[in-house]
PDB file of C-alpha atoms in Angstrom:
ATOM      1  CA  MET A   1     -15.294  23.360  -8.196  1.00 69.00           C
ATOM      2  CA  LYS A   2     -12.729  20.433  -7.427  1.00 76.00           C
ATOM      3  CA  LYS A   3     -14.115  17.341  -8.635  1.00 90.00           C
ATOM      4  CA  LYS A   4     -14.636  14.972  -5.154  1.00 96.00           C
ATOM      5  CA  LEU A   5     -13.174  11.452  -5.144  1.00 98.00           C
ATOM      6  CA  TRP A   6     -13.127  11.238  -1.604  1.00 98.00           C
ATOM      7  CA  TRP A   7     -15.910   9.407   0.384  1.00 98.00           C
ATOM      8  CA  GLN A   8     -15.731  12.119   3.193  1.00 98.00           C
ATOM      9  CA  GLU A   9     -16.528  14.695   0.640  1.00 97.00           C
ATOM     10  CA  PHE A  10     -19.755  13.725  -0.003  1.00 98.00           C
ATOM     11  CA  THR A  11     -23.065  13.956   1.105  1.00 98.00           C
ATOM     12  CA  ARG A  12     -24.883  10.786   2.219  1.00 98.00           C
ATOM     13  CA  PRO A  13     -27.826  11.028  -0.685  1.00 98.00           C
ATOM     14  CA  GLU A  14     -24.844  11.730  -3.029  1.00 97.00           C
ATOM     15  CA  LEU A  15     -22.978   8.441  -1.600  1.00 98.00           C
ATOM     16  CA  VAL A  16     -25.671   6.174  -2.179  1.00 98.00           C
ATOM     17  CA  GLU A  17     -26.711   7.986  -5.735  1.00 97.00           C
ATOM     18  CA  HIS A  18     -22.651   7.464  -6.878  1.00 98.00           C
ATOM     19  CA  ALA A  19     -23.185   3.402  -5.815  1.00 98.00           C
ATOM     20  CA  LYS A  20     -25.944   3.068  -8.119  1.00 97.00           C
ATOM     21  CA  LYS A  21     -23.383   4.193 -11.273  1.00 97.00           C
ATOM     22  CA  CYS A  22     -20.462   2.558  -9.727  1.00 98.00           C
ATOM     23  CA  ASP A  23     -20.641   0.155  -6.839  1.00 98.00           C
ATOM     24  CA  ILE A  24     -16.821  -0.091  -6.519  1.00 98.00           C
ATOM     25  CA  ALA A  25     -15.095   1.253  -3.701  1.00 98.00           C
ATOM     26  CA  LEU A  26     -10.791   1.491  -3.328  1.00 98.00           C
ATOM     27  CA  LEU A  27      -9.426   1.733   0.404  1.00 98.00           C
ATOM     28  CA  PRO A  28      -5.590   3.088   0.165  1.00 98.00           C
ATOM     29  CA  LEU A  29      -3.407   1.638   3.387  1.00 98.00           C
ATOM     30  CA  GLY A  30      -0.398   3.319   3.967  1.00 98.00           C
ATOM     31  CA  SER A  31       1.465   3.627   7.563  1.00 98.00           C
ATOM     32  CA  ILE A  32       2.931   6.574   9.963  1.00 98.00           C
ATOM     33  CA  GLU A  33       6.758   4.788   9.967  1.00 98.00           C
ATOM     34  CA  GLN A  34      10.121   6.735  10.289  1.00 98.00           C
ATOM     35  CA  HIS A  35      11.646   6.534   6.480  1.00 98.00           C
ATOM     36  CA  GLY A  36      15.256   7.696   7.380  1.00 98.00           C
ATOM     37  CA  GLU A  37      15.931  11.111   7.704  1.00 98.00           C
ATOM     38  CA  HIS A  38      14.873  12.380   4.108  1.00 98.00           C
ATOM     39  CA  LEU A  39      11.477  11.104   4.095  1.00 98.00           C
ATOM     40  CA  PRO A  40       8.183  12.007   5.919  1.00 98.00           C
ATOM     41  CA  THR A  41       6.808   9.348   8.188  1.00 98.00           C
ATOM     42  CA  GLY A  42       3.703   9.446   6.537  1.00 98.00           C
ATOM     43  CA  GLU A  43       5.661   8.094   2.711  1.00 98.00           C
ATOM     44  CA  ASP A  44       3.655   5.185   2.232  1.00 98.00           C
ATOM     45  CA  SER A  45       0.213   6.825   2.903  1.00 98.00           C
ATOM     46  CA  TYR A  46       1.223   9.634   0.477  1.00 98.00           C
ATOM     47  CA  HIS A  47       1.977   6.365  -2.071  1.00 98.00           C
ATOM     48  CA  ALA A  48      -1.608   4.973  -1.451  1.00 98.00           C
ATOM     49  CA  ILE A  49      -3.587   8.362  -1.491  1.00 98.00           C
ATOM     50  CA  LYS A  50      -1.743   9.781  -4.526  1.00 98.00           C
ATOM     51  CA  ILE A  51      -2.239   6.367  -6.544  1.00 98.00           C
ATOM     52  CA  ALA A  52      -5.723   5.919  -5.334  1.00 98.00           C
ATOM     53  CA  GLU A  53      -6.547   9.978  -6.637  1.00 98.00           C
ATOM     54  CA  ALA A  54      -5.500   9.010 -10.204  1.00 98.00           C
ATOM     55  CA  VAL A  55      -7.112   5.696 -10.213  1.00 98.00           C
ATOM     56  CA  ALA A  56     -10.469   7.568  -8.996  1.00 98.00           C
ATOM     57  CA  GLU A  57     -10.139  10.523 -11.783  1.00 97.00           C
ATOM     58  CA  LYS A  58      -9.531   7.648 -14.705  1.00 97.00           C
ATOM     59  CA  THR A  59     -12.594   5.349 -12.859  1.00 98.00           C
ATOM     60  CA  GLY A  60     -14.913   6.768 -11.108  1.00 97.00           C
ATOM     61  CA  ILE A  61     -14.733   4.432  -8.566  1.00 98.00           C
ATOM     62  CA  MET A  62     -15.248   5.781  -4.980  1.00 98.00           C
ATOM     63  CA  LEU A  63     -12.342   6.584  -2.845  1.00 98.00           C
ATOM     64  CA  LEU A  64     -12.425   5.107   0.835  1.00 98.00           C
ATOM     65  CA  PRO A  65     -10.596   6.972   3.502  1.00 98.00           C
ATOM     66  CA  CYS A  66      -7.373   6.336   4.326  1.00 98.00           C
ATOM     67  CA  PRO A  67      -6.533   5.695   7.495  1.00 97.00           C
ATOM     68  CA  TRP A  68      -2.982   6.565   7.481  1.00 96.00           C
ATOM     69  CA  TYR A  69      -1.761   3.877  10.532  1.00 98.00           C
ATOM     70  CA  GLY A  70      -0.621   0.410   9.295  1.00 98.00           C
ATOM     71  CA  ALA A  71       0.186  -2.512  10.543  1.00 98.00           C
ATOM     72  CA  HIS A  72       3.630  -3.483  11.193  1.00 97.00           C
ATOM     73  CA  PRO A  73       6.069  -6.244  11.287  1.00 96.00           C
ATOM     74  CA  TYR A  74       8.285  -7.053  14.429  1.00 96.00           C
ATOM     75  CA  LEU A  75      11.276  -5.468  13.348  1.00 96.00           C
ATOM     76  CA  HIS A  76       9.949  -2.248  12.890  1.00 96.00           C
ATOM     77  CA  TRP A  77       8.584  -1.582  16.554  1.00 97.00           C
ATOM     78  CA  TYR A  78      10.019   0.679  18.620  1.00 97.00           C
ATOM     79  CA  TYR A  79      11.917   3.428  16.045  1.00 97.00           C
ATOM     80  CA  ALA A  80      11.204   6.951  17.113  1.00 97.00           C
ATOM     81  CA  GLY A  81       8.713   8.317  14.436  1.00 98.00           C
ATOM     82  CA  THR A  82       6.613   4.884  13.743  1.00 98.00           C
ATOM     83  CA  ILE A  83       3.355   4.506  15.240  1.00 98.00           C
ATOM     84  CA  PRO A  84       2.151   0.688  14.639  1.00 98.00           C
ATOM     85  CA  LEU A  85      -1.344  -0.964  15.171  1.00 98.00           C
ATOM     86  CA  ARG A  86      -1.651  -4.423  16.354  1.00 98.00           C
ATOM     87  CA  ALA A  87      -2.257  -7.098  13.773  1.00 97.00           C
ATOM     88  CA  GLU A  88      -5.759  -7.638  15.092  1.00 98.00           C
ATOM     89  CA  THR A  89      -6.341  -4.062  15.391  1.00 98.00           C
ATOM     90  CA  PHE A  90      -5.378  -3.663  11.532  1.00 98.00           C
ATOM     91  CA  ILE A  91      -7.339  -6.659  10.530  1.00 98.00           C
ATOM     92  CA  ASN A  92     -10.671  -5.685  12.467  1.00 98.00           C
ATOM     93  CA  MET A  93     -10.131  -1.936  10.906  1.00 98.00           C
ATOM     94  CA  ILE A  94     -10.123  -3.081   7.554  1.00 98.00           C
ATOM     95  CA  GLU A  95     -13.464  -5.519   7.752  1.00 98.00           C
ATOM     96  CA  ASP A  96     -15.568  -2.717   9.456  1.00 98.00           C
ATOM     97  CA  ILE A  97     -14.481  -0.315   6.985  1.00 98.00           C
ATOM     98  CA  ILE A  98     -15.328  -2.653   4.712  1.00 98.00           C
ATOM     99  CA  ARG A  99     -18.676  -3.598   6.296  1.00 98.00           C
ATOM    100  CA  GLY A 100     -19.822  -0.153   6.872  1.00 98.00           C
ATOM    101  CA  ALA A 101     -19.277   0.916   3.080  1.00 98.00           C
ATOM    102  CA  SER A 102     -21.752  -1.984   1.918  1.00 98.00           C
ATOM    103  CA  TYR A 103     -24.288  -0.630   3.570  1.00 98.00           C
ATOM    104  CA  THR A 104     -24.266   2.467   1.269  1.00 98.00           C
ATOM    105  CA  GLY A 105     -24.488  -0.278  -1.721  1.00 97.00           C
ATOM    106  CA  TYR A 106     -20.899  -0.913  -2.254  1.00 98.00           C
ATOM    107  CA  ASN A 107     -20.210  -4.295  -3.809  1.00 97.00           C
ATOM    108  CA  LYS A 108     -17.029  -4.441  -4.658  1.00 98.00           C
ATOM    109  CA  PHE A 109     -13.854  -3.361  -2.887  1.00 98.00           C
ATOM    110  CA  ILE A 110     -10.080  -2.928  -3.433  1.00 98.00           C
ATOM    111  CA  ILE A 111      -7.456  -2.582  -1.330  1.00 98.00           C
ATOM    112  CA  LEU A 112      -4.296  -0.780  -2.277  1.00 98.00           C
ATOM    113  CA  ASN A 113      -1.567  -1.617   0.223  1.00 98.00           C
ATOM    114  CA  CYS A 114       1.620   0.379  -0.062  1.00 98.00           C
ATOM    115  CA  HIS A 115       3.286  -0.526   2.790  1.00 97.00           C
ATOM    116  CA  GLY A 116       4.850  -3.901   4.606  1.00 95.00           C
ATOM    117  CA  GLN A 117       1.537  -5.366   6.368  1.00 96.00           C
ATOM    118  CA  GLU A 118       0.661  -7.678   3.415  1.00 95.00           C
ATOM    119  CA  TRP A 119       1.449 -10.190   5.461  1.00 95.00           C
ATOM    120  CA  ALA A 120      -2.071  -9.125   7.566  1.00 97.00           C
ATOM    121  CA  ILE A 121      -4.052  -8.119   4.802  1.00 98.00           C
ATOM    122  CA  PRO A 122      -4.961 -11.813   3.545  1.00 97.00           C
ATOM    123  CA  VAL A 123      -6.599 -12.343   6.679  1.00 98.00           C
ATOM    124  CA  ALA A 124      -9.268  -9.364   6.722  1.00 98.00           C
ATOM    125  CA  VAL A 125     -10.092 -10.695   2.886  1.00 98.00           C
ATOM    126  CA  GLN A 126     -10.782 -14.135   3.609  1.00 98.00           C
ATOM    127  CA  GLU A 127     -12.916 -13.372   6.983  1.00 98.00           C
ATOM    128  CA  LEU A 128     -14.957 -11.125   4.530  1.00 98.00           C
ATOM    129  CA  GLY A 129     -15.134 -13.407   2.122  1.00 98.00           C
ATOM    130  CA  LEU A 130     -16.594 -16.063   4.502  1.00 98.00           C
ATOM    131  CA  GLU A 131     -19.081 -13.394   4.961  1.00 97.00           C
ATOM    132  CA  GLY A 132     -20.072 -12.550   1.165  1.00 97.00           C
ATOM    133  CA  TYR A 133     -18.088 -10.098   0.378  1.00 98.00           C
ATOM    134  CA  PHE A 134     -15.677  -9.022  -2.761  1.00 98.00           C
ATOM    135  CA  VAL A 135     -12.460  -7.937  -2.047  1.00 98.00           C
ATOM    136  CA  VAL A 136      -9.047  -8.190  -3.568  1.00 98.00           C
ATOM    137  CA  GLY A 137      -5.571  -6.779  -1.630  1.00 98.00           C
ATOM    138  CA  VAL A 138      -3.112  -5.362  -4.072  1.00 98.00           C
ATOM    139  CA  THR A 139       0.754  -4.733  -3.036  1.00 97.00           C
ATOM    140  CA  LEU A 140       2.141  -1.681  -4.512  1.00 97.00           C
ATOM    141  CA  TRP A 141       5.632  -3.042  -5.460  1.00 96.00           C
ATOM    142  CA  GLU A 142       3.833  -6.590  -6.436  1.00 96.00           C
ATOM    143  CA  ILE A 143       1.642  -4.923  -9.373  1.00 97.00           C
ATOM    144  CA  ALA A 144       4.723  -2.434 -10.286  1.00 97.00           C
ATOM    145  CA  LYS A 145       6.924  -5.423  -9.956  1.00 96.00           C
ATOM    146  CA  THR A 146       7.878  -5.006 -13.939  1.00 96.00           C
ATOM    147  CA  ALA A 147       8.557  -1.442 -13.650  1.00 97.00           C
ATOM    148  CA  ILE A 148      10.449  -1.559 -10.133  1.00 97.00           C
ATOM    149  CA  GLN A 149      13.058  -4.001 -11.364  1.00 95.00           C
ATOM    150  CA  GLU A 150      13.282  -2.398 -15.315  1.00 97.00           C
ATOM    151  CA  THR A 151      13.678   1.274 -13.843  1.00 97.00           C
ATOM    152  CA  MET A 152      15.196   0.976 -10.827  1.00 97.00           C
ATOM    153  CA  GLU A 153      19.570   0.193 -10.403  1.00 96.00           C
ATOM    154  CA  THR A 154      19.099  -1.143  -6.438  1.00 96.00           C
ATOM    155  CA  ARG A 155      16.649  -4.023  -4.762  1.00 92.00           C
ATOM    156  CA  PHE A 156      13.184  -2.545  -3.124  1.00 94.00           C
ATOM    157  CA  MET A 157      13.715  -2.567   0.210  1.00 94.00           C
ATOM    158  CA  HIS A 158      12.919   0.542   2.919  1.00 96.00           C
ATOM    159  CA  ALA A 159      13.234   4.378   2.410  1.00 97.00           C
ATOM    160  CA  GLU A 160      15.783   3.089  -0.356  1.00 97.00           C
ATOM    161  CA  GLU A 161      15.758   4.208  -4.180  1.00 98.00           C
ATOM    162  CA  THR A 162      12.223   3.096  -5.044  1.00 98.00           C
ATOM    163  CA  GLU A 163      10.264   4.706  -2.130  1.00 98.00           C
ATOM    164  CA  THR A 164      12.334   7.739  -2.469  1.00 98.00           C
ATOM    165  CA  SER A 165      11.896   8.251  -6.457  1.00 98.00           C
ATOM    166  CA  LEU A 166       8.034   7.698  -5.664  1.00 98.00           C
ATOM    167  CA  GLY A 167       8.360  10.079  -3.039  1.00 98.00           C
ATOM    168  CA  LEU A 168      10.997  12.941  -5.156  1.00 98.00           C
ATOM    169  CA  TYR A 169       7.965  12.277  -7.873  1.00 98.00           C
ATOM    170  CA  LEU A 170       4.501  12.383  -5.559  1.00 98.00           C
ATOM    171  CA  VAL A 171       5.415  14.702  -2.644  1.00 98.00           C
ATOM    172  CA  PRO A 172       8.942  16.781  -3.691  1.00 98.00           C
ATOM    173  CA  GLU A 173       8.309  19.112  -1.520  1.00 98.00           C
ATOM    174  CA  LEU A 174       8.548  16.952   1.465  1.00 98.00           C
ATOM    175  CA  VAL A 175      11.568  15.190   0.352  1.00 98.00           C
ATOM    176  CA  ASP A 176      15.167  16.401   1.612  1.00 98.00           C
ATOM    177  CA  MET A 177      17.783  14.487  -0.693  1.00 98.00           C
ATOM    178  CA  SER A 178      20.651  16.605   1.005  1.00 98.00           C
ATOM    179  CA  LYS A 179      19.871  13.924   4.383  1.00 98.00           C
ATOM    180  CA  ALA A 180      19.517  10.856   1.942  1.00 98.00           C
ATOM    181  CA  LYS A 181      21.857   8.296   2.919  1.00 97.00           C
ATOM    182  CA  ASP A 182      22.390   4.428   1.633  1.00 98.00           C
ATOM    183  CA  GLU A 183      22.379   1.630   4.077  1.00 96.00           C
ATOM    184  CA  LEU A 184      22.640  -2.129   4.135  1.00 93.00           C
ATOM    185  CA  PRO A 185      22.012  -4.094   7.673  1.00 92.00           C
ATOM    186  CA  GLU A 186      23.179  -7.571   7.306  1.00 91.00           C
ATOM    187  CA  PRO A 187      20.608  -9.839   7.634  1.00 93.00           C
ATOM    188  CA  LEU A 188      20.454 -12.719  10.480  1.00 95.00           C
ATOM    189  CA  VAL A 189      20.585 -15.598   7.670  1.00 95.00           C
ATOM    190  CA  ASN A 190      21.863 -15.586   4.286  1.00 94.00           C
ATOM    191  CA  SER A 191      19.118 -13.650   2.216  1.00 91.00           C
ATOM    192  CA  LYS A 192      19.372 -16.744  -0.210  1.00 93.00           C
ATOM    193  CA  TRP A 193      16.739 -18.188   1.901  1.00 95.00           C
ATOM    194  CA  TYR A 194      14.255 -15.688   1.589  1.00 94.00           C
ATOM    195  CA  ALA A 195      12.556 -13.316  -0.538  1.00 93.00           C
ATOM    196  CA  GLY A 196      12.177  -9.658   0.048  1.00 91.00           C
ATOM    197  CA  PRO A 197       9.746  -7.202  -0.741  1.00 90.00           C
ATOM    198  CA  GLY A 198       9.250  -7.097  -4.193  1.00 85.00           C
ATOM    199  CA  ASP A 199      11.475  -9.961  -5.401  1.00 90.00           C
ATOM    200  CA  THR A 200      10.601 -12.884  -7.238  1.00 88.00           C
ATOM    201  CA  ILE A 201       9.174 -15.676  -4.602  1.00 90.00           C
ATOM    202  CA  GLN A 202      10.927 -19.157  -6.277  1.00 92.00           C
ATOM    203  CA  ASP A 203      12.501 -21.350  -4.071  1.00 95.00           C
ATOM    204  CA  LYS A 204      12.645 -19.023  -1.296  1.00 95.00           C
ATOM    205  CA  THR A 205      10.428 -18.332   1.358  1.00 95.00           C
ATOM    206  CA  PRO A 206       8.682 -14.787   1.967  1.00 93.00           C
ATOM    207  CA  TRP A 207      10.214 -12.287   3.999  1.00 94.00           C
ATOM    208  CA  TYR A 208       7.420 -12.029   6.667  1.00 94.00           C
ATOM    209  CA  MET A 209       7.885 -15.556   7.330  1.00 95.00           C
ATOM    210  CA  GLY A 210      10.391 -15.681   9.117  1.00 96.00           C
ATOM    211  CA  THR A 211      12.503 -13.406  12.138  1.00 95.00           C
ATOM    212  CA  PHE A 212      15.392 -12.812   9.701  1.00 95.00           C
ATOM    213  CA  ALA A 213      16.291  -8.770  10.876  1.00 94.00           C
ATOM    214  CA  GLN A 214      17.316  -7.442  14.013  1.00 95.00           C
ATOM    215  CA  PRO A 215      14.924  -5.024  15.071  1.00 95.00           C
ATOM    216  CA  GLU A 216      15.609  -1.853  12.965  1.00 96.00           C
ATOM    217  CA  TYR A 217      15.593   0.458  15.969  1.00 96.00           C
ATOM    218  CA  LYS A 218      18.709  -1.298  17.355  1.00 95.00           C
ATOM    219  CA  GLN A 219      20.533  -2.059  13.585  1.00 94.00           C
ATOM    220  CA  LEU A 220      19.720   0.954  11.514  1.00 96.00           C
ATOM    221  CA  LYS A 221      22.086   4.089  11.821  1.00 95.00           C
ATOM    222  CA  TYR A 222      19.995   6.309   9.121  1.00 97.00           C
ATOM    223  CA  GLY A 223      16.578   4.104   9.132  1.00 97.00           C
ATOM    224  CA  VAL A 224      17.360   2.965   5.565  1.00 97.00           C
ATOM    225  CA  VAL A 225      17.491  -0.247   3.734  1.00 96.00           C
ATOM    226  CA  GLY A 226      19.264   0.202   0.662  1.00 96.00           C
ATOM    227  CA  HIS A 227      20.178   3.167  -1.661  1.00 97.00           C
ATOM    228  CA  ALA A 228      18.324   6.203  -1.228  1.00 98.00           C
ATOM    229  CA  THR A 229      20.789   8.405  -3.079  1.00 98.00           C
ATOM    230  CA  LYS A 230      20.165   6.516  -6.295  1.00 98.00           C
ATOM    231  CA  ALA A 231      16.439   7.833  -6.279  1.00 98.00           C
ATOM    232  CA  SER A 232      14.647  10.384  -9.016  1.00 98.00           C
ATOM    233  CA  ALA A 233      11.614  11.526  -9.501  1.00 98.00           C
ATOM    234  CA  GLU A 234      11.677  10.460 -13.320  1.00 98.00           C
ATOM    235  CA  LYS A 235      11.808   6.797 -11.793  1.00 98.00           C
ATOM    236  CA  GLY A 236       9.572   7.538  -9.248  1.00 98.00           C
ATOM    237  CA  LYS A 237       7.299   8.245 -12.104  1.00 98.00           C
ATOM    238  CA  LYS A 238       7.650   4.838 -13.939  1.00 98.00           C
ATOM    239  CA  VAL A 239       6.363   2.976 -10.880  1.00 98.00           C
ATOM    240  CA  PHE A 240       3.562   5.525  -9.771  1.00 98.00           C
ATOM    241  CA  GLU A 241       1.955   5.069 -13.657  1.00 98.00           C
ATOM    242  CA  ALA A 242       2.291   1.460 -13.779  1.00 98.00           C
ATOM    243  CA  ALA A 243       0.380   0.706 -10.301  1.00 98.00           C
ATOM    244  CA  VAL A 244      -2.117   3.058 -11.601  1.00 98.00           C
ATOM    245  CA  ASN A 245      -2.407   1.409 -15.295  1.00 98.00           C
ATOM    246  CA  TRP A 246      -2.292  -2.026 -13.240  1.00 98.00           C
ATOM    247  CA  LEU A 247      -5.819  -1.055 -11.217  1.00 98.00           C
ATOM    248  CA  VAL A 248      -7.157   0.962 -14.177  1.00 98.00           C
ATOM    249  CA  LYS A 249      -7.137  -2.171 -16.485  1.00 98.00           C
ATOM    250  CA  PHE A 250      -8.277  -4.265 -13.188  1.00 98.00           C
ATOM    251  CA  ILE A 251     -10.998  -2.182 -12.561  1.00 98.00           C
ATOM    252  CA  GLU A 252     -12.589  -1.830 -15.691  1.00 98.00           C
ATOM    253  CA  GLU A 253     -12.572  -5.492 -16.468  1.00 98.00           C
ATOM    254  CA  LEU A 254     -14.571  -5.736 -13.183  1.00 98.00           C
ATOM    255  CA  LYS A 255     -17.006  -3.091 -14.170  1.00 97.00           C
ATOM    256  CA  LYS A 256     -17.719  -4.914 -17.340  1.00 97.00           C
ATOM    257  CA  LYS A 257     -18.575  -8.865 -16.028  1.00 97.00           C
ATOM    258  CA  TYR A 258     -19.955  -6.988 -13.267  1.00 98.00           C
ATOM    259  CA  PRO A 259     -22.455  -4.081 -13.666  1.00 97.00           C
ATOM    260  CA  PRO A 260     -23.464  -1.927 -10.693  1.00 97.00           C
ATOM    261  CA  GLY A 261     -25.598  -3.321  -8.545  1.00 95.00           C
ATOM    262  CA  VAL A 262     -24.025  -7.084  -9.323  1.00 96.00           C
ATOM    263  CA  LYS A 263     -22.326  -8.921  -7.132  1.00 94.00           C
ATOM    264  CA  PRO A 264     -19.999 -11.231  -7.932  1.00 96.00           C
ATOM    265  CA  PRO A 265     -21.463 -14.592  -6.575  1.00 96.00           C
ATOM    266  CA  VAL A 266     -18.683 -15.212  -3.159  1.00 96.00           C
ATOM    267  CA  LYS A 267     -21.069 -17.037  -0.879  1.00 92.00           C
TER     268      LYS A 267
END
């Protein structure tokens, strides 16, 4: 029989027993969003799901169902293929999922973000912290930043080299490289003033702290921001493994410091 990893695969008694042995649950978050003409709209969610499964296999944590839909910055809205949630809907969803999972005995929560919504997740984390929940939010291109910078030839942006490489490694059957394009839209202000996703934030403001870009549905011909044609499965594997290794190390340390049934003293 296939090993159970996902909450929805377990019965209620099985979930209760699992929490007694390992009370760490991981919530993968992605989106439904256009990713050019060569990648599936579920690209970000596939990243989150595949990374989560690899981590659960190695650590025994519980995986909360991936909601698929995500929050989106203003520039993503109105593009065909993208289904955005309002920020308040997304934040409330995260909070309700964590609260609900806690009733079964889970005490430590990790949010794995694989979409450009790192600006919204801290709100949920802080609200849950006020209620006494231990929650850690991590973003793919932050925990795998070194691997991305050392492996990729170009900057991490959208539907480009990094995301396409991950797609080629994780869901190759859904990627059509014959339709991959390179596209570099012009920002509204010089990018020296702000850090893009995955960039080092030093003497700059983060990308989500300003309306630095035109709406993508008006500006992009192919739906790509960067160089998709430079992607390879080998590159994607390195980023995937870096993210999995980071999470496994963090979880194992968390287990040692706070055994099952022990809640970190957040409140």
